[in-house]
Coordinates of C-alpha atoms (C1' of nucleotides) in Angstrom, one line a residue:
Chain Y
M1 CA 0.0 0.0 -0.1
A2 CA 1.1 3.6 -0.6
R3 CA -0.3 6.0 1.9
M4 CA 1.4 9.4 1.9
P5 CA 2.4 11.0 5.2
K6 CA -0.6 12.5 6.8
E7 CA 1.1 15.8 7.1
H8 CA 1.3 16.1 3.3
L9 CA -2.5 16.1 3.1
E10 CA -2.6 19.1 5.4
A11 CA 0.1 20.6 3.3
R12 CA -1.8 20.3 0.1
R13 CA -4.8 21.9 1.7
R14 CA -2.7 24.7 2.9
Q15 CA -1.2 25.1 -0.6
I16 CA -4.7 25.2 -2.2
L17 CA -6.1 27.6 0.3
D18 CA -3.2 30.0 0.0
A19 CA -3.6 30.1 -3.7
A20 CA -7.3 30.5 -3.4
R21 CA -6.9 33.3 -0.9
H22 CA -4.6 35.1 -3.2
C23 CA -7.1 34.8 -6.1
F24 CA -10.1 35.8 -4.0
I25 CA -8.3 38.8 -2.6
R26 CA -7.4 39.9 -6.1
N27 CA -10.7 39.3 -7.8
G28 CA -13.4 38.3 -5.3
F29 CA -15.0 34.9 -4.7
H30 CA -17.2 34.8 -7.7
A31 CA -15.1 36.5 -10.3
T32 CA -12.4 34.0 -9.5
S33 CA -12.6 30.8 -11.6
M34 CA -11.5 27.4 -10.6
Q35 CA -8.9 27.7 -13.4
D36 CA -7.5 30.8 -11.7
V37 CA -7.1 28.9 -8.4
L38 CA -5.6 25.8 -10.3
T39 CA -3.1 27.9 -12.0
E40 CA -2.2 29.9 -8.9
A41 CA -1.8 26.7 -6.9
E42 CA 0.1 25.0 -9.8
L43 CA -2.1 21.9 -9.5
S44 CA -4.6 20.1 -11.8
A45 CA -8.3 19.9 -11.3
G46 CA -8.0 16.3 -10.3
A47 CA -5.6 17.2 -7.6
V48 CA -7.6 20.0 -6.1
Y49 CA -10.9 18.1 -6.1
R50 CA -9.3 15.4 -4.1
Y51 CA -9.0 17.8 -1.2
F52 CA -12.0 20.0 -1.7
K53 CA -15.3 18.8 -2.8
S54 CA -16.4 22.1 -4.5
K55 CA -15.5 25.7 -5.1
D56 CA -18.0 26.6 -2.4
D57 CA -16.1 24.4 -0.1
I58 CA -12.9 26.3 -0.8
I59 CA -14.7 29.7 -0.3
A60 CA -16.3 28.5 3.0
A61 CA -12.8 27.3 4.2
T62 CA -11.2 30.6 3.2
A63 CA -13.9 32.6 4.9
A64 CA -13.7 30.5 8.0
E65 CA -10.0 31.1 8.3
A66 CA -10.5 34.9 7.8
L67 CA -13.1 34.9 10.6
A68 CA -10.8 32.7 12.8
E69 CA -8.1 35.5 12.3
V70 CA -10.5 38.1 13.5
A71 CA -11.6 36.0 16.5
S72 CA -8.2 35.3 17.6
A73 CA -7.2 39.0 17.3
F74 CA -9.9 39.9 19.6
E75 CA -9.4 37.0 22.1
A76 CA -5.7 37.9 22.4
D77 CA -6.8 40.9 24.3
D78 CA -8.9 39.1 26.8
G79 CA -7.7 38.7 30.2
A80 CA -4.8 41.1 29.7
R81 CA -4.7 44.3 31.8
P82 CA -7.1 46.8 30.3
P83 CA -5.2 48.9 27.8
D84 CA -6.2 52.4 26.7
L85 CA -9.4 52.2 24.7
D86 CA -8.1 54.7 22.1
N87 CA -5.5 52.0 21.3
I88 CA -8.0 49.4 20.5
V89 CA -7.4 49.7 16.9
D90 CA -3.7 49.2 17.3
L91 CA -4.3 46.4 19.7
V92 CA -6.6 44.6 17.4
L93 CA -4.9 45.4 14.1
G94 CA -1.4 46.0 15.4
V95 CA 1.4 45.8 12.8
E96 CA 3.8 43.5 14.6
R97 CA 1.3 41.3 16.4
P98 CA 0.4 38.0 14.6
P99 CA -3.3 38.4 14.1
L100 CA -4.6 40.5 11.2
S101 CA -1.0 41.6 10.5
G102 CA -1.5 40.7 6.9
S103 CA -2.5 44.2 6.8
Q104 CA -4.2 45.2 3.6
E105 CA -4.7 41.8 2.3
S106 CA -6.5 40.6 5.4
A107 CA -8.7 43.8 5.4
Q108 CA -9.5 43.2 1.8
L109 CA -10.4 39.6 2.3
L110 CA -12.6 40.5 5.2
V111 CA -14.5 43.1 3.2
Q112 CA -15.2 40.2 0.7
V113 CA -16.3 38.0 3.5
W114 CA -18.8 40.6 4.7
S115 CA -20.3 40.8 1.2
E116 CA -20.4 37.1 0.9
A117 CA -22.1 36.8 4.3
L118 CA -24.9 38.8 2.8
R119 CA -25.8 35.9 0.5
S120 CA -24.7 32.9 2.5
P121 CA -26.8 32.2 5.5
S122 CA -24.2 29.8 7.0
L123 CA -21.4 32.3 6.6
C124 CA -23.7 35.0 8.1
T125 CA -24.3 32.9 11.1
K126 CA -20.6 32.3 11.6
L127 CA -19.9 36.0 11.2
R128 CA -22.4 36.9 13.7
E129 CA -21.1 34.4 16.2
V130 CA -17.6 35.8 15.8
M131 CA -18.9 39.3 16.2
A132 CA -20.9 38.4 19.2
E133 CA -17.9 36.9 20.9
A134 CA -15.8 39.9 20.2
R135 CA -18.6 42.1 21.6
G136 CA -18.4 40.2 24.8
V137 CA -14.6 40.6 25.1
V138 CA -14.6 44.2 24.2
G139 CA -17.7 44.8 26.5
G140 CA -15.8 43.3 29.3
L141 CA -12.8 45.6 28.6
V142 CA -15.3 48.5 28.7
A143 CA -16.9 47.3 31.9
R144 CA -13.5 47.3 33.6
H145 CA -12.9 50.8 32.5
Q146 CA -16.3 51.8 33.8
Q147 CA -15.5 50.2 37.2
R148 CA -12.3 52.3 37.4
G149 CA -14.2 55.4 36.6
L150 CA -12.5 55.8 33.2
L151 CA -15.7 55.7 31.5
P152 CA -19.2 56.8 32.4
A153 CA -21.1 53.9 34.0
D154 CA -24.6 55.0 33.1
V155 CA -24.3 53.6 29.5
P156 CA -24.4 49.8 28.9
A157 CA -20.9 48.5 28.3
E158 CA -22.2 46.7 25.1
H159 CA -23.2 50.0 23.5
V160 CA -19.7 51.3 24.0
A161 CA -18.3 48.0 22.8
D162 CA -20.4 48.4 19.6
V163 CA -18.8 51.7 18.9
L164 CA -15.4 50.5 19.4
M165 CA -16.1 47.4 17.1
A166 CA -17.5 49.7 14.5
L167 CA -14.3 51.7 14.7
V168 CA -12.3 48.6 14.0
D169 CA -14.5 47.7 11.1
G170 CA -14.4 51.1 9.7
F171 CA -10.6 51.2 9.9
L172 CA -10.5 47.9 8.1
V173 CA -12.6 49.3 5.3
R174 CA -10.1 52.3 4.9
R175 CA -7.2 49.9 5.0
A176 CA -8.7 47.7 2.5
V177 CA -9.5 50.5 0.0
Y178 CA -6.7 52.9 0.6
G179 CA -4.0 50.4 1.7
H180 CA -2.1 52.7 4.0
A181 CA -4.7 53.7 6.7
D182 CA -2.2 55.3 9.2
S183 CA -3.1 53.8 12.5
A184 CA -1.0 56.4 14.4
A185 CA -3.2 59.2 12.9
F186 CA -6.3 57.2 13.6
R187 CA -5.3 56.9 17.2
N188 CA -4.6 60.6 17.4
G189 CA -8.1 61.3 16.1
M190 CA -9.6 59.0 18.7
R191 CA -7.7 60.5 21.5
A192 CA -9.0 64.0 20.4
L193 CA -12.5 62.8 20.3
M194 CA -12.4 61.1 23.6
S195 CA -10.7 64.1 25.3
A196 CA -13.5 66.4 24.1
P197 CA -14.6 68.8 26.8
A198 CA -17.8 67.6 28.6
Q199 CA -19.9 70.4 27.1
A200 CA -19.3 69.1 23.7
T201 CA -21.5 66.1 24.4
R202 CA -24.4 67.6 26.1
Q203 CA -27.5 65.4 26.8
R204 CA -30.7 66.0 24.9
Chain D
M1 CA -40.3 58.3 -38.2
A2 CA -41.2 56.9 -34.8
R3 CA -39.3 58.3 -31.8
M4 CA -40.5 57.6 -28.4
P5 CA -40.8 60.2 -25.7
K6 CA -37.4 60.7 -24.3
E7 CA -38.8 60.3 -20.7
H8 CA -39.5 56.7 -21.4
L9 CA -35.9 55.9 -22.2
E10 CA -35.1 57.1 -18.6
A11 CA -38.0 55.2 -17.2
R12 CA -36.8 52.0 -18.7
R13 CA -33.2 52.6 -17.4
R14 CA -34.8 53.2 -14.0
Q15 CA -36.8 49.9 -14.2
I16 CA -33.7 48.0 -15.1
L17 CA -31.5 49.5 -12.5
D18 CA -34.1 49.1 -9.8
A19 CA -34.4 45.4 -10.7
A20 CA -30.7 45.0 -10.9
R21 CA -30.2 46.7 -7.5
H22 CA -32.6 44.1 -6.0
C23 CA -30.7 41.3 -7.5
F24 CA -27.3 42.6 -6.5
I25 CA -28.4 43.2 -3.0
R26 CA -29.8 39.7 -2.7
N27 CA -26.9 37.9 -4.4
G28 CA -24.0 40.1 -5.1
F29 CA -22.8 41.5 -8.4
H30 CA -21.1 38.4 -9.8
A31 CA -23.4 35.7 -8.4
T32 CA -26.4 37.5 -10.1
S33 CA -26.9 36.4 -13.7
M34 CA -28.3 38.5 -16.4
Q35 CA -31.4 36.0 -16.4
D36 CA -31.9 37.1 -12.8
V37 CA -32.0 40.7 -13.7
L38 CA -34.2 40.1 -16.9
T39 CA -36.7 38.2 -14.8
E40 CA -36.8 40.8 -12.0
A41 CA -37.2 43.6 -14.5
E42 CA -39.7 41.6 -16.5
L43 CA -38.0 42.3 -19.7
S44 CA -36.3 40.4 -22.5
A45 CA -32.7 40.3 -23.2
G46 CA -33.1 42.3 -26.3
A47 CA -34.9 45.1 -24.4
V48 CA -32.3 45.4 -21.7
Y49 CA -29.3 45.5 -24.0
R50 CA -30.9 48.4 -25.7
Y51 CA -30.3 50.5 -22.7
F52 CA -27.1 49.0 -21.2
K53 CA -24.3 47.7 -23.3
S54 CA -23.2 45.1 -20.9
K55 CA -23.6 43.6 -17.4
D56 CA -20.6 45.5 -16.2
D57 CA -22.3 48.6 -17.5
I58 CA -25.2 47.9 -15.2
I59 CA -22.9 47.1 -12.3
A60 CA -21.1 50.4 -12.8
A61 CA -24.3 52.3 -13.0
T62 CA -25.6 50.7 -9.8
A63 CA -22.4 51.3 -7.9
A64 CA -22.3 54.9 -9.1
E65 CA -25.8 55.5 -7.8
A66 CA -24.9 54.0 -4.5
L67 CA -21.9 56.3 -4.2
A68 CA -23.9 59.3 -5.3
E69 CA -26.3 58.4 -2.3
V70 CA -23.4 58.5 0.0
A71 CA -22.0 61.7 -1.3
S72 CA -25.3 63.5 -1.0
A73 CA -25.7 62.1 2.6
F74 CA -22.5 63.9 3.5
E75 CA -23.1 67.0 1.4
A76 CA -26.4 67.6 3.1
D77 CA -24.6 68.4 6.3
D78 CA -22.2 70.9 4.8
G79 CA -22.9 74.5 5.7
A80 CA -25.4 73.7 8.3
R81 CA -24.8 74.7 11.8
P82 CA -22.3 72.3 13.4
P83 CA -24.3 69.5 15.1
D84 CA -23.1 67.4 17.9
L85 CA -20.3 65.2 16.7
D86 CA -21.8 62.2 18.5
N87 CA -24.8 62.6 16.3
I88 CA -23.0 62.2 13.1
V89 CA -24.1 58.7 12.5
D90 CA -27.7 59.8 12.8
L91 CA -27.0 62.8 10.7
V92 CA -25.6 60.9 7.8
L93 CA -27.7 57.7 8.2
G94 CA -30.8 59.3 9.8
V95 CA -33.9 57.2 9.4
E96 CA -36.4 59.9 8.1
R97 CA -33.9 61.8 5.9
P98 CA -33.8 61.0 2.3
P99 CA -30.2 59.9 1.8
L100 CA -29.2 56.4 2.9
S101 CA -32.6 56.0 4.4
G102 CA -33.0 52.8 2.5
S103 CA -31.6 51.4 5.6
Q104 CA -30.3 47.9 5.4
E105 CA -30.6 47.6 1.6
S106 CA -28.4 50.7 1.0
A107 CA -25.9 49.4 3.6
Q108 CA -25.8 46.0 2.0
L109 CA -25.3 47.4 -1.5
L110 CA -22.5 49.6 -0.1
V111 CA -20.7 46.7 1.3
Q112 CA -20.8 45.0 -2.1
V113 CA -19.6 48.3 -3.6
W114 CA -16.6 48.2 -1.3
S115 CA -15.7 44.7 -2.3
E116 CA -16.2 45.4 -6.0
A117 CA -14.0 48.4 -5.7
L118 CA -11.2 46.1 -4.7
R119 CA -11.1 44.5 -8.2
S120 CA -12.3 47.5 -10.4
P121 CA -9.8 50.3 -10.6
S122 CA -12.4 52.7 -12.0
L123 CA -14.8 52.0 -9.2
C124 CA -12.0 52.3 -6.7
T125 CA -11.1 55.7 -8.1
K126 CA -14.7 56.9 -7.8
L127 CA -15.0 55.5 -4.2
R128 CA -11.9 57.3 -3.1
E129 CA -13.1 60.6 -4.7
V130 CA -16.3 60.3 -2.7
M131 CA -14.5 59.5 0.5
A132 CA -12.1 62.4 -0.1
E133 CA -14.9 64.8 -0.5
A134 CA -16.7 63.5 2.5
R135 CA -13.5 63.9 4.5
G136 CA -13.3 67.4 3.5
V137 CA -16.9 68.1 4.7
V138 CA -16.6 66.3 7.9
G139 CA -13.1 67.9 8.5
G140 CA -14.6 71.3 8.2
L141 CA -17.3 70.3 10.7
V142 CA -14.5 69.1 13.0
A143 CA -12.5 72.4 12.5
R144 CA -15.5 74.4 13.5
H145 CA -15.8 72.4 16.7
Q146 CA -12.2 73.0 17.3
Q147 CA -12.5 76.8 16.8
R148 CA -15.2 76.7 19.5
G149 CA -13.1 74.9 21.9
L150 CA -15.3 71.8 21.7
L151 CA -12.5 69.6 20.5
P152 CA -8.7 69.7 21.1
A153 CA -7.1 71.8 18.5
D154 CA -3.7 70.1 18.6
V155 CA -4.9 67.2 16.3
P156 CA -5.4 67.7 12.6
A157 CA -9.1 67.9 11.8
E158 CA -8.6 65.4 9.1
H159 CA -7.5 62.7 11.6
V160 CA -10.6 63.3 13.7
A161 CA -12.7 63.2 10.4
D162 CA -11.2 59.9 9.5
V163 CA -12.3 58.4 12.9
L164 CA -15.8 59.8 12.5
M165 CA -16.1 58.4 8.9
A166 CA -14.8 55.1 10.1
L167 CA -17.5 55.1 12.6
V168 CA -20.1 55.6 10.0
D169 CA -18.6 52.9 7.8
G170 CA -18.5 50.5 10.8
F171 CA -22.1 51.3 11.6
L172 CA -23.0 50.5 8.0
V173 CA -21.4 47.1 8.3
R174 CA -23.3 46.3 11.3
R175 CA -26.5 47.5 9.8
A176 CA -25.8 45.4 6.6
V177 CA -25.0 42.2 8.5
Y178 CA -27.4 42.6 11.4
G179 CA -30.2 44.6 10.0
H180 CA -31.3 46.4 12.9
A181 CA -28.2 48.4 14.2
D182 CA -29.8 50.5 16.8
S183 CA -28.6 54.0 16.1
A184 CA -29.8 55.4 19.5
A185 CA -27.7 52.8 21.4
F186 CA -24.8 53.7 19.0
R187 CA -25.1 57.3 19.9
N188 CA -25.2 56.6 23.5
G189 CA -22.0 54.6 23.1
M190 CA -20.4 57.4 21.4
R191 CA -21.5 59.9 24.0
A192 CA -20.0 57.7 26.6
L193 CA -16.7 57.4 24.9
M194 CA -16.5 61.2 24.2
S195 CA -17.3 62.1 27.8
A196 CA -14.5 59.9 29.2
P197 CA -12.6 61.6 31.9
A198 CA -9.4 63.2 30.7
Q199 CA -7.1 60.7 32.5
A200 CA -8.6 57.9 30.5
T201 CA -6.8 59.1 27.5
R202 CA -3.4 59.9 28.8
Q203 CA -0.6 60.6 26.2
R204 CA 2.3 58.2 25.8
Chain W
dC1 C1' 3.6 -4.6 -7.3
dG2 C1' -0.4 -2.0 -5.9
dA3 C1' -2.6 1.7 -4.2
dA4 C1' -2.8 6.6 -3.7
dA5 C1' -2.2 11.0 -6.1
dA6 C1' -2.1 13.9 -9.9
dA7 C1' -2.9 15.0 -14.5
dG8 C1' -5.6 16.8 -18.1
dA9 C1' -9.0 15.8 -21.5
dA10 C1' -13.9 15.7 -21.6
dC11 C1' -18.6 16.9 -20.2
dG12 C1' -23.0 19.2 -19.7
dA13 C1' -24.7 23.3 -17.7
dA14 C1' -25.0 28.1 -17.4
dC15 C1' -23.3 32.2 -18.8
dA16 C1' -23.3 36.9 -21.3
dT17 C1' -24.4 38.6 -25.5
dT18 C1' -26.1 38.8 -30.4
dC19 C1' -29.3 38.4 -34.0
dC20 C1' -33.3 37.9 -36.3
dT21 C1' -38.3 38.3 -35.8
dT22 C1' -42.5 40.3 -34.0
dT23 C1' -44.9 43.9 -31.9
dT24 C1' -45.7 48.6 -31.0
dT25 C1' -45.4 53.4 -31.8
dT26 C1' -45.2 57.7 -34.3
dA27 C1' -45.7 60.8 -38.1
dA28 C1' -47.0 61.7 -42.6
dG29 C1' -50.2 61.3 -46.5
dA30 C1' -54.8 60.6 -48.2
Chain A
dT1 C1' -59.7 60.9 -39.3
dC2 C1' -58.2 56.9 -40.9
dT3 C1' -54.4 54.5 -43.2
dT4 C1' -50.0 53.2 -43.9
dA5 C1' -45.2 53.0 -43.9
dA6 C1' -41.1 53.3 -41.4
dA7 C1' -38.6 53.1 -37.4
dA8 C1' -38.0 52.0 -32.9
dA9 C1' -38.6 48.7 -29.1
dA10 C1' -39.2 44.4 -27.3
dG11 C1' -39.1 39.5 -27.6
dG12 C1' -36.9 35.2 -27.6
dA13 C1' -34.2 31.7 -29.7
dA14 C1' -29.5 31.0 -31.0
dT15 C1' -24.4 31.3 -30.3
dG16 C1' -20.1 30.6 -28.7
dT17 C1' -17.6 30.8 -24.6
dT18 C1' -16.6 29.7 -20.0
dC19 C1' -17.7 27.6 -16.0
dG20 C1' -17.4 23.8 -12.2
dT21 C1' -16.9 19.3 -12.1
dT22 C1' -16.0 14.4 -13.4
dC23 C1' -13.8 10.7 -15.5
dT24 C1' -10.1 8.2 -17.4
dT25 C1' -5.4 7.8 -17.7
dT26 C1' -0.7 8.3 -16.1
dT27 C1' 2.6 9.0 -12.6
dT28 C1' 4.5 8.5 -8.1
dC29 C1' 5.8 6.2 -4.0
dG30 C1' 5.6 3.0 0.0

DNA sequence: CGAAAAAGAACGAACATTCCTTTTTTAAGA
DNA sequence: TCTTAAAAAAGGAATGTTCGTTCTTTTTCG
């Protein structure tokens, strides 16, 4: 019998997923053809279809990895001492840190995942799960800030968490479209907003 | 000679674009087939191809309208008395106001436009132009706040504008994916963040 | 040697688009 | 006002291509 080392199976999957990721980032999920993926992976159709049963299967796996990247980026901050909130973008998208450090490419893929989630119920579910978990993590971070009097306590932590997560999403959009998306300037802007004199945010 | 009323030409274009918009929101630009659009518009291929020379043409027109919607949503705030910054999301995405009031559908289409811009250089250019203009408008709004002492003046207005626009983008993502995206809760979260005690945003 | 892996030709379905036909509409002529 | 001819619009079958996938063959390797 000739069974190949089990690690080679995983290596091939990796090779295919990496190639597909490249193609998807370059051209989107549905404007990318299987031939594009085959060429990029330098494999034949017969080879690829041994490891994935369909194109949708490859899309799902690629999207799942992108979401896992996001999830781990948020999880990494859990349990750590609460950092400054205006640094959250850096914390989640930080340049040197492993998660989401792929920079523009990861951001671009994530935008495609969002748009694919609009038409794929299963992906939408997964996306919501990841967002819900992240909301919990960030919400906990906010709550700790509130307990220390660093944030007003009369607003649900989840509401503040939603704003912070929207900031991250918005930053990702800019990074995906523009490429550069200066995180230092972004942090400056956040700091300015958060240090606004109290009268600027009057109740109504 | 038999020339039809010129208004009917525009009405047909509208009919086709409306149908296409529906399809694109439901299934994305590239997973939507021409047959889908023809069926939704209740027209034949021959009819549609009299008004648009290709599918890409329809995609471009749809995306252009989506971007125009965004542009007008930002422009509407220009010149007006400076509103509270924590209301910017409401101002731009307000429920009763004409622009972007399509709510979830507009948000979903915009996410698709973002992802299409990643593979279409011309759409990318247009998107950047719209964002640049909006940045100018919001930047001016921030500058006026700075002059009144409502915001720290030692940070470039554009940096603060970037943060505010990222907030809007992030809110759109949540509205597209979740549907509801409670803007009142969002505004509460923003207000909490902006009324953070000064020591929460220490320099480093 | 024999089984697993890869190759690549082959396949039917679906695609965007075109082309020819039919219907509708308008404007002029009787 | 009614008819008619020409032109525009719409219909829908046809076309050639490209797609995702399968199937058969060849290669590789334990």
